[in-house]
Structure formats: structure tokens, C-alpha cells
mmCIF file of C-alpha atoms in Angstrom:
data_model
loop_
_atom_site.group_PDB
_atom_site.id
_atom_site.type_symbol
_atom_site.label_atom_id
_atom_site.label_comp_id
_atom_site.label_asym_id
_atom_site.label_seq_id
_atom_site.Cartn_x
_atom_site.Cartn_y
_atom_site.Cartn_z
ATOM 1 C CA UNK A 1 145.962 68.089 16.932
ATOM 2 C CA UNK A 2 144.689 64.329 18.384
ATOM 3 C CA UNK A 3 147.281 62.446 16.376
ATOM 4 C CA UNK A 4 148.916 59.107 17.675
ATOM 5 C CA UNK A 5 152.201 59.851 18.041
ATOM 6 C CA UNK A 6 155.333 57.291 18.026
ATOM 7 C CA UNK A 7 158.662 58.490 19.962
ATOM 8 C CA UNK A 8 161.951 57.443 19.008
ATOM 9 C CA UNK A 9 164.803 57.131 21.141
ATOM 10 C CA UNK A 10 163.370 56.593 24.314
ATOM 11 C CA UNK A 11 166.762 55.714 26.204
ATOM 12 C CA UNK A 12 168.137 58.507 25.522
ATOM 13 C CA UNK A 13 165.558 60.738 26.822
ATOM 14 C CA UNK A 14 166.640 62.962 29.290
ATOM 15 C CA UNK A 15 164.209 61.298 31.637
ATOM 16 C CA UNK A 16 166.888 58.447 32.557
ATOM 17 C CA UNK A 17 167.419 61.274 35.799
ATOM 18 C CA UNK A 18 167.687 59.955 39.005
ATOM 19 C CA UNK A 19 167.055 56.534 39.009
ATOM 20 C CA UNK A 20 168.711 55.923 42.491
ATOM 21 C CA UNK A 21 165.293 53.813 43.529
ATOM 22 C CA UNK A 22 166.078 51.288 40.856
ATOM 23 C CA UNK A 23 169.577 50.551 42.824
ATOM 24 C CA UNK A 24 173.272 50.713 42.164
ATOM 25 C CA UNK A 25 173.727 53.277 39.557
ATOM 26 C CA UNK A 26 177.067 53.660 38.202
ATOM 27 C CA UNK A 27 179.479 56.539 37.952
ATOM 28 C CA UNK A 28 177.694 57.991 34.526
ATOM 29 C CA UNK A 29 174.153 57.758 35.924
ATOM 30 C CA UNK A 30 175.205 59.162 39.234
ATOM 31 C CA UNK A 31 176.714 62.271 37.404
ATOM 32 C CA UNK A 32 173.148 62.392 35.214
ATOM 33 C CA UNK A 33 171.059 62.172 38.680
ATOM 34 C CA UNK A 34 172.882 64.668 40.055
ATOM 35 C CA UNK A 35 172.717 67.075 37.215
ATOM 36 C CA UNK A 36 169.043 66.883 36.906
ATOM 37 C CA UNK A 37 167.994 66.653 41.013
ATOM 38 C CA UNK A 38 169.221 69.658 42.175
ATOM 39 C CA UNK A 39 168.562 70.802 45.834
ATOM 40 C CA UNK A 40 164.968 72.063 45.730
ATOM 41 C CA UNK A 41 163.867 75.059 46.809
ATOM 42 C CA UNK A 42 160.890 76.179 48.395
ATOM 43 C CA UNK A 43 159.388 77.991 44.989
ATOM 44 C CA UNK A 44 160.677 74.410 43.510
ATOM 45 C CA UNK A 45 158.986 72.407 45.779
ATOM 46 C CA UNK A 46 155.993 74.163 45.247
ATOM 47 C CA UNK A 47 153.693 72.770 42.297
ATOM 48 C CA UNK A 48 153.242 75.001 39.251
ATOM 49 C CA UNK A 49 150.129 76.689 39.088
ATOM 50 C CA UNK A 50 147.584 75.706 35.962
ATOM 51 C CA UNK A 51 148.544 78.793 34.447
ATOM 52 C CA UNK A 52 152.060 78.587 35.099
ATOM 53 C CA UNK A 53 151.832 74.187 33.780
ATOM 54 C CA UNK A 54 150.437 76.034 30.562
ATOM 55 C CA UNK A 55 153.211 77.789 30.213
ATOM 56 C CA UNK A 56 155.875 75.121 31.214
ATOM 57 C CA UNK A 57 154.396 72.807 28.313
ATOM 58 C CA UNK A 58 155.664 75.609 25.665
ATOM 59 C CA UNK A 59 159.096 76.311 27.457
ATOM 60 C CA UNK A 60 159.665 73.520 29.680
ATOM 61 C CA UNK A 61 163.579 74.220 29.712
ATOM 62 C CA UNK A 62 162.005 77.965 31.910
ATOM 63 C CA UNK A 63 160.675 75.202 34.476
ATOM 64 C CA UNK A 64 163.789 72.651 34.797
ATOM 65 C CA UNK A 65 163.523 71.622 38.273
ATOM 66 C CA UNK A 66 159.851 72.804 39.649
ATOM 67 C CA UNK A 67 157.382 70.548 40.687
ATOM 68 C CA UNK A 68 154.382 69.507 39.087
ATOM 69 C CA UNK A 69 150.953 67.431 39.713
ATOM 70 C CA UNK A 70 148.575 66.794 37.038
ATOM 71 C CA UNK A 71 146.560 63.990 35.435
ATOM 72 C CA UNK A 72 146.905 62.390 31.843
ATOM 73 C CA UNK A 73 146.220 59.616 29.839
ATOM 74 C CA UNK A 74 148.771 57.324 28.707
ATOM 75 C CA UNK A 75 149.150 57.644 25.177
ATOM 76 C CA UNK A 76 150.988 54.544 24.127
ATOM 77 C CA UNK A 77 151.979 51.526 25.449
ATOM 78 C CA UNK A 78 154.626 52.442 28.055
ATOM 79 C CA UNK A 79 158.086 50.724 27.443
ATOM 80 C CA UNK A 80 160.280 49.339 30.132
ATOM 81 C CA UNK A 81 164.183 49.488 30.406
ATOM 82 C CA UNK A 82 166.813 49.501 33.264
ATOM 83 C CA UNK A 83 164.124 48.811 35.678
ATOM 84 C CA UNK A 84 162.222 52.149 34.382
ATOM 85 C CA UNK A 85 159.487 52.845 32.984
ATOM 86 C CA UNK A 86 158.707 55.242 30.309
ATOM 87 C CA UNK A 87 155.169 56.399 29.487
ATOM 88 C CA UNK A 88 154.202 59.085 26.748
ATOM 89 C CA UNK A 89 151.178 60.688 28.140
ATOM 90 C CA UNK A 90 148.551 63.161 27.331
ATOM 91 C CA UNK A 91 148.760 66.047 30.290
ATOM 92 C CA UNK A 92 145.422 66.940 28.416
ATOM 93 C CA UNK A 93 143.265 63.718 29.196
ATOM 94 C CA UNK A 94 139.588 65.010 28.025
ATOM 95 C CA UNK A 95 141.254 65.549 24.186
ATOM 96 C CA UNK A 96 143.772 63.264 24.191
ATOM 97 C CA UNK A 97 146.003 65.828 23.191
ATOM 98 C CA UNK A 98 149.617 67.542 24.363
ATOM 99 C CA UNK A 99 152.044 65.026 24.487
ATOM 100 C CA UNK A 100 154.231 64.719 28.010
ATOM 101 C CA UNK A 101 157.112 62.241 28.074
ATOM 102 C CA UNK A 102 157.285 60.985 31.591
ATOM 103 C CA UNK A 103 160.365 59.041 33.353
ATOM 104 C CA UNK A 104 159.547 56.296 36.442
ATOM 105 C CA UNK A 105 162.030 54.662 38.826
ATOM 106 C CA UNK A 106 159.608 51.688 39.205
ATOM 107 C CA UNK A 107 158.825 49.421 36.574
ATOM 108 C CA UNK A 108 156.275 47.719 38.202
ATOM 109 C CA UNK A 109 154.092 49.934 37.894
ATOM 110 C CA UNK A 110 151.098 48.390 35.502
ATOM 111 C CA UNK A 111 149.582 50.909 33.568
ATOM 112 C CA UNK A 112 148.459 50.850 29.888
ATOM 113 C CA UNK A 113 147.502 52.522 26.806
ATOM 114 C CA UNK A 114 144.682 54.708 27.263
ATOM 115 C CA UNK A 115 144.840 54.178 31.205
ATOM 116 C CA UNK A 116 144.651 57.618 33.427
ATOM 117 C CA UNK A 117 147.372 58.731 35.730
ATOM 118 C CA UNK A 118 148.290 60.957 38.687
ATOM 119 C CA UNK A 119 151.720 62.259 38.414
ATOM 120 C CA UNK A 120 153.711 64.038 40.856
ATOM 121 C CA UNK A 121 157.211 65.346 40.178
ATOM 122 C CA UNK A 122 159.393 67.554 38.794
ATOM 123 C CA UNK A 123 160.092 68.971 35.086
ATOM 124 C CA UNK A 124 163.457 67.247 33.599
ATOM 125 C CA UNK A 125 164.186 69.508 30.235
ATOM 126 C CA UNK A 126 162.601 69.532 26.866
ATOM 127 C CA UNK A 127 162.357 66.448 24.685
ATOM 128 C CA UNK A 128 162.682 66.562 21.065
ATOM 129 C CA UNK A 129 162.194 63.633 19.161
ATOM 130 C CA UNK A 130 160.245 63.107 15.658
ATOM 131 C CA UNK A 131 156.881 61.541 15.191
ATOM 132 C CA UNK A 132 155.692 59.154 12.808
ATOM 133 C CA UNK A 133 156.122 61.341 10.229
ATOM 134 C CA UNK A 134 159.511 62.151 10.684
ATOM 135 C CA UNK A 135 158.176 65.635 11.820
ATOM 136 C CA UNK A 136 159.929 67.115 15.128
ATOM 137 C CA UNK A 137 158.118 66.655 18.146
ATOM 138 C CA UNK A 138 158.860 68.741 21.181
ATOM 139 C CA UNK A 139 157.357 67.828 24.732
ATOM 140 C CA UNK A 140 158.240 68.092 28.196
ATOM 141 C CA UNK A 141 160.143 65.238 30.225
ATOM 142 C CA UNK A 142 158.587 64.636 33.221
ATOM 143 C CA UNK A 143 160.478 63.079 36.599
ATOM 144 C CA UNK A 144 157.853 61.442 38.419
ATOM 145 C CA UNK A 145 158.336 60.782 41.557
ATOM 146 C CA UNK A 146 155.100 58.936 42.498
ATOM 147 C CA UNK A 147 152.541 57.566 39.798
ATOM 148 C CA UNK A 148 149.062 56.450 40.657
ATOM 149 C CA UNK A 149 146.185 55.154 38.507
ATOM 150 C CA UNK A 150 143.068 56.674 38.487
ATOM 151 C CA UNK A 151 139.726 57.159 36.691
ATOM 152 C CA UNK A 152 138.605 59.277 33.544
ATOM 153 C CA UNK A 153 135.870 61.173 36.550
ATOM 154 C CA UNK A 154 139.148 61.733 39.158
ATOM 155 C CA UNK A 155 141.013 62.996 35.638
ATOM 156 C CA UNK A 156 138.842 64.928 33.830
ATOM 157 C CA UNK A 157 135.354 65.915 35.568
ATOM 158 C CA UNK A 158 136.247 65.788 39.385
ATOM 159 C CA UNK A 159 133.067 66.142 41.223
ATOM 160 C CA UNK A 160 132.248 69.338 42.922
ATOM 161 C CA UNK A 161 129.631 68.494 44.970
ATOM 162 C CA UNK A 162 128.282 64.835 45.862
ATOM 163 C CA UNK A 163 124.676 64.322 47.362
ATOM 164 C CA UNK A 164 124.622 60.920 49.053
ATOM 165 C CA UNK A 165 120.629 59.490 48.112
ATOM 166 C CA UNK A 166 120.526 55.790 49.093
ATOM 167 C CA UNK A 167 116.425 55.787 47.925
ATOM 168 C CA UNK A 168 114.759 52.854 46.730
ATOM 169 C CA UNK A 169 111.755 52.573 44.604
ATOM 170 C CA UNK A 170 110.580 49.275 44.245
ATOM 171 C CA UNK A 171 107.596 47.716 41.954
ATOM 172 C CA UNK A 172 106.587 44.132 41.848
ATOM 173 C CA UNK A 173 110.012 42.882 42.209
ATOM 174 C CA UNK A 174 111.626 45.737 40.448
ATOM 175 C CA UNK A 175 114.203 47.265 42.617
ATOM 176 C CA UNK A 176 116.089 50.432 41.600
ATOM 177 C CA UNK A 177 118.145 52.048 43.917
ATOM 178 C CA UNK A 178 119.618 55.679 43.697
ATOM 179 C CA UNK A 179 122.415 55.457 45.659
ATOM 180 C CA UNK A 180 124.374 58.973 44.994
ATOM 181 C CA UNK A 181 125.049 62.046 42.772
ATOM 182 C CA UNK A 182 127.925 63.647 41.402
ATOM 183 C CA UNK A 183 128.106 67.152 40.367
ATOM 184 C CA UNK A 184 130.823 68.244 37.748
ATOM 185 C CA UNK A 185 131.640 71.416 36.311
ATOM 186 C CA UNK A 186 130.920 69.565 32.479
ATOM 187 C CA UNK A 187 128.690 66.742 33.722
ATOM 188 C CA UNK A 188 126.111 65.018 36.217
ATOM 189 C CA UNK A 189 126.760 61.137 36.989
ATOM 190 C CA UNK A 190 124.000 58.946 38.585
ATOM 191 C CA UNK A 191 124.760 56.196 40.374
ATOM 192 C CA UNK A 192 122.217 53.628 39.964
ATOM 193 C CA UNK A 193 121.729 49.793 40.472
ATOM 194 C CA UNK A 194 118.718 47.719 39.566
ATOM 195 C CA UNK A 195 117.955 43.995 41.384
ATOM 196 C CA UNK A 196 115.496 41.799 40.120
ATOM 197 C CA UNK A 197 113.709 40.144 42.721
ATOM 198 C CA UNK A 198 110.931 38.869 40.396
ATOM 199 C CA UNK A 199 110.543 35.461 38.531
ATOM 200 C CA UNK A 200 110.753 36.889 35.429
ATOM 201 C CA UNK A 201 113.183 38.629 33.337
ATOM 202 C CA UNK A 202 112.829 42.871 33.645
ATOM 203 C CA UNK A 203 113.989 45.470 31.519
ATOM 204 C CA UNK A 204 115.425 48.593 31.913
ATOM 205 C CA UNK A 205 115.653 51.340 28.549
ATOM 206 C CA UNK A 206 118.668 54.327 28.963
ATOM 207 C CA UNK A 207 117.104 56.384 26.653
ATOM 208 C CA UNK A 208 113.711 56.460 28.479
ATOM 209 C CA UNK A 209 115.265 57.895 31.454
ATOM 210 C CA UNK A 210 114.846 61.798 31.844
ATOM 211 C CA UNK A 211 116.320 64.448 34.559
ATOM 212 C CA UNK A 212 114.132 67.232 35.098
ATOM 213 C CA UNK A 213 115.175 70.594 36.575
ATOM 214 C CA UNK A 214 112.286 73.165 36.453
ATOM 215 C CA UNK A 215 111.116 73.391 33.300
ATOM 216 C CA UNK A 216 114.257 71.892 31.709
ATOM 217 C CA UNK A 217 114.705 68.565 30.685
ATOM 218 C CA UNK A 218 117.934 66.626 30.252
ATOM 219 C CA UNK A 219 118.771 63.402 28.192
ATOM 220 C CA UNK A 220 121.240 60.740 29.184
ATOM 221 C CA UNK A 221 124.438 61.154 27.014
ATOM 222 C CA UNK A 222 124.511 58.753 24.274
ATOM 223 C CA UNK A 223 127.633 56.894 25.241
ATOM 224 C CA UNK A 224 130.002 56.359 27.924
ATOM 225 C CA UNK A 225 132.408 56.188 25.253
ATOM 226 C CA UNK A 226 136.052 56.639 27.081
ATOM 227 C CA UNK A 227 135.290 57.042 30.302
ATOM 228 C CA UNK A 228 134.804 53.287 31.542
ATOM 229 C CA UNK A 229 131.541 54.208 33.261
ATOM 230 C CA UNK A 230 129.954 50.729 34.464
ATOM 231 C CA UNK A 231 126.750 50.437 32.306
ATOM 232 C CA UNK A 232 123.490 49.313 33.422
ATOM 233 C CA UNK A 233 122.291 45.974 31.663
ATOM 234 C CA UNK A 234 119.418 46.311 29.770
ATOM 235 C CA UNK A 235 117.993 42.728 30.212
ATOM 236 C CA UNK A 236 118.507 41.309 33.693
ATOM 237 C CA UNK A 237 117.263 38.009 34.768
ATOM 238 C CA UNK A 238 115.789 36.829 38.016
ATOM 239 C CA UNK A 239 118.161 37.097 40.905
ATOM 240 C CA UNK A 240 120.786 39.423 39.014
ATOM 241 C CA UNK A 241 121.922 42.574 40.426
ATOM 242 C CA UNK A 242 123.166 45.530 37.779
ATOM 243 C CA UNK A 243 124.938 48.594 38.709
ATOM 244 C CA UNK A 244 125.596 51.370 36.356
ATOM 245 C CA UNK A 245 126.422 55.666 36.351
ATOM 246 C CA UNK A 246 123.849 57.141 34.358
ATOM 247 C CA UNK A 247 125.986 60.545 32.859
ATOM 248 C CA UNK A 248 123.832 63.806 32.011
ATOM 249 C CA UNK A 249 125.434 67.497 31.041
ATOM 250 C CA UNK A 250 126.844 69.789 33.816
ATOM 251 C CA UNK A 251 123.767 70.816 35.845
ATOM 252 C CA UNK A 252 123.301 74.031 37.858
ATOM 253 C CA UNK A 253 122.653 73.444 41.309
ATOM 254 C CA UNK A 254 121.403 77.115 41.749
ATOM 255 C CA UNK A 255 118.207 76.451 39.636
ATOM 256 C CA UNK A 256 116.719 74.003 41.969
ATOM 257 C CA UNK A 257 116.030 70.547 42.896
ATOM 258 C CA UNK A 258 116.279 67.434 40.322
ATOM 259 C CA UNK A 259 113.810 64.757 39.328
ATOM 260 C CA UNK A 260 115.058 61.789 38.035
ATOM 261 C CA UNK A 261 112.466 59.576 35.801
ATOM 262 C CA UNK A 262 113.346 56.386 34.532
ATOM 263 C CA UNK A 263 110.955 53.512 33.288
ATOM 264 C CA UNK A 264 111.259 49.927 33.739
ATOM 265 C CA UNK A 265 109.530 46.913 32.481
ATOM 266 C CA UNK A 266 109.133 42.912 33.028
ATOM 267 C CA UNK A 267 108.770 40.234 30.212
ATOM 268 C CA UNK A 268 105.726 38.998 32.654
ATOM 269 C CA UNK A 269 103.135 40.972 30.722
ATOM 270 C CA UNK A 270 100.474 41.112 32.877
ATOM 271 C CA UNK A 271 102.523 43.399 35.734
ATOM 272 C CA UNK A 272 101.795 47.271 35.024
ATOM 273 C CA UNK A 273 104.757 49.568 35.628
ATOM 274 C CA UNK A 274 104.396 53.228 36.820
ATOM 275 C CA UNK A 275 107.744 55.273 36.076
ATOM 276 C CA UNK A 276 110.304 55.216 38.809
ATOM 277 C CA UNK A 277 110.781 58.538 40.239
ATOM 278 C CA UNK A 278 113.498 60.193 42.482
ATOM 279 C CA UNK A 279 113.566 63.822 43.518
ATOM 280 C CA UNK A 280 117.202 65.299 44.564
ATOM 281 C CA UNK A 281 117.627 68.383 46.823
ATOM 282 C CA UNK A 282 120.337 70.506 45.486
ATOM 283 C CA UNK A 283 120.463 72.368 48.387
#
């Protein structure tokens, strides 16, 4: 369920473990660091598995102690306190979903609401708190160790394979530049910029681009709705360089070799564009 969920009792949160980076602790927080940093093992030490993370997120107390590495989305503001930070996060970032409360000894840190992390640490316990409906809410409580932010494409659709192009085709002016390709298992990113070297304002149309594999033919997604893809501008005036990642389904790379068409335009109406045209060996 995708719901927007607001924790309670934060400071209390079993997450308050080990904060011996944040300085003197006193005699209370030393006995809590102690009880939840055991001497790690070599299975501990060891990140859990994807299959074995599945299962730690529906019996996290089974897991106390291992050591994890995942990505998520920060779900909420984070809130700061004792030099901490606290972030409720989303260890599945693509759906926003399955809450993770996560513990940090450095409150520095500047991450935001719907900002994506890489977290590395261990598994604390089981939180339970309620939601904003006064409903129980159970999650795991995550010790991070180290926190870094990343990307929604590092996150969600790492690339699998990344074909370096670097071709220009240019047209009275008009200078579009493929510079590289990213192959995901649930999507295809093009990285494109356009320069107008022209006098005159030129145009460029997402939805008249195509990707052609074979006989197949592929439409730029809609939107880059959550993913803070850099967009291509549509109107770019003399002088002005755009740069943009054009985002297409997950392609096969075993079918064959890609054609890229897109079609550009100037407000001069005299100058006669052909479509701009890229081929891409998948091989």
C-alpha cells in the first residue's frame, strides 16, 4: 500500500544505537551502543542477500545484527536530534512502498523528502510505531553506518550495459549530439544534447522522436515523472546549449541494432529539415 506514513516517537526508536561518532556519550547511551553493536561476525559482516533482505523486512528481530546495503527513497522529511539524523525511507524506491526506519550518527548529512539513498549497515530490531491513522506500523530500524545520495537510475534501473556514441548530426546550425546509451533491465535512457548554432530560434518535439529495433518501434515515455531526468528544451534560442535523457522501455539487445529518429525544426522557415538519424550497435 503507497500511503504517506507519519511516525511517532522517533527518539525513542531503537535506532539511537551507537552513536559514538556524534561524541561523548554518556553512561546510558554507552550501555544502548553496546547492546545493539555486538562483535560482528563473518556471516554478520556479510550483507544479506535480496532474498534473505525480503525476508528480514517481515522478521527483522531474525536479522538483529547482519549487515545490509540497499537503496531507498526518503519518505519524509528526515528529523534531526542529538546530532542524529533520522530518516523514514522506502527500501522499495520504484513504488514508494515498505517503510524502513533508518538511524545516522551524522546530522549533516542533507538529504530530503523524496531524495534517493545508499545505505550501508546493520539491522537494529523491529520498530513499531502507529501511522496516521493510529494503525500499528511495524518496520525495520536500520543502523547506517555510511549514507550516500544518489539518483532514481543508480536506485532503481541500474544500467546493465552502456554503449558510449559521441555522434553528431548536424543541419544548418542544428546540432544534436548522441553522446551515450544506457541499457536497463525496465528501461533504455538516451543521452542527448542539442546546440543551436543558427540565428534563429530551433525546435525540437519529444514525441516525434522514435527508436527502431527491427521491425519494432518504440515511443519515448510520456514523462520523466520521478526520476529527475534532465529534459530537453523544446524551444532553444541562438547560442543555447540543451541537454536532456530521452527514456524508452527495457530494450533487448539480442534482437539487434537500434535506430534512433528524432526531428528538429527552426522558426527560419525557409531551412528544410531531414530527420536526424543515429544507428546504435548492440553488439
Amino acid at each position: 500500500m503507497n500511503k504517506k506514513i507519519f511516525i511517532t516517537g522517533m527518539s525513542a526508536l531503537v535506532l539511537m544505537m551507537g552513536l559514538a561518532a556524534c561524541g561523548r556519550q554518556s553512561d546510558e547511551e554507552q550501555s544502548v551502543s553496546r547492546k545493539f553493536a555486538p562483535a560482528v561476525s563473518e556471516e554478520q559482516a556479510t550483507p544479506l542477500s535480496k532474498e534473505e533482505f525480503e525476508q528480514m523486512y517481515s522478521d527483522p528481530a531474525r536479522f538483529k545484527g547482519r549487515s545490509v546495503d540497499f537503496y531507498a527513497k526518503v519518505a519524509t522529511e528526515p528529523s534531526k536530534k542529538s546530532n542524529a539524523l533520522y530518516i523514514q525511507a522506502y527500501v522499495d524506491p520504484k513504488n514508494s512502498d515498505k517503510n524502513a526506519m533508518i538511524g545516522y550518527a551524522d546530522s549533516s548529512l542533507k538529504v530530503k523528502e523524496d531524495d534517493f539513498i545508499h545505505v550501508t549497515g546493520i539491522v537494529a530490531d523491529e520498530y513499531v510505531g502507529e501511522n496516521v491513522y493510529g494503525e500499528e506500523l511495524t518496520a525495520p530500524a536500520i543502523e547506517a553506518n555510511k549514507i550516500e545520495k544518489t539518483d532514481y537510475a543508480t536506485a532503481v534501473a541500474p544500467a546493465l550495459k552502456t554503449i558510449k556514441v559521441n555522434k553528431i548530426a548536424e543541419q544548418h546550425g542544428y546540432v544534436m549530439t548522441l553522446q551515450k546509451v544506457e541499457f536497463a533491465e525496465e528501461e533504455t535512457r538516451f543521452y542527448l544534447s542539442i546546440e543551436n548554432k543558427s540565428k534563429d530560434t530551433i525546435n525540437f518535439n519529444l514525441y516525434h522522436t522514435k527508436l527502431i529495433q527491427g521491425s519494432k518501434q518504440f515511443e519515448p515515455e510520456d514523462s520523466n515523472y520521478g526520476t529527475d531526468y534532465p529534459e530537453l528544451q523544446s524551444d532553444i534560442l541562438p547560442g543555447i546549449k540543451t541537454e536532456g535523457i530521452l527514456r524508452f522501455e527495457g530494450i533487448d539487445l539480442s534482437k539487434g541494432n537500434l535506430k534512433m529518429i528524432a526531428e528538429g525544426s527552426s522558426e527560419n522557415y525557409n531551412l528544410n529539415f531531414d530527420p536526424f538519424k543515429f544507428i546504435i550497435s548492440t553488439r
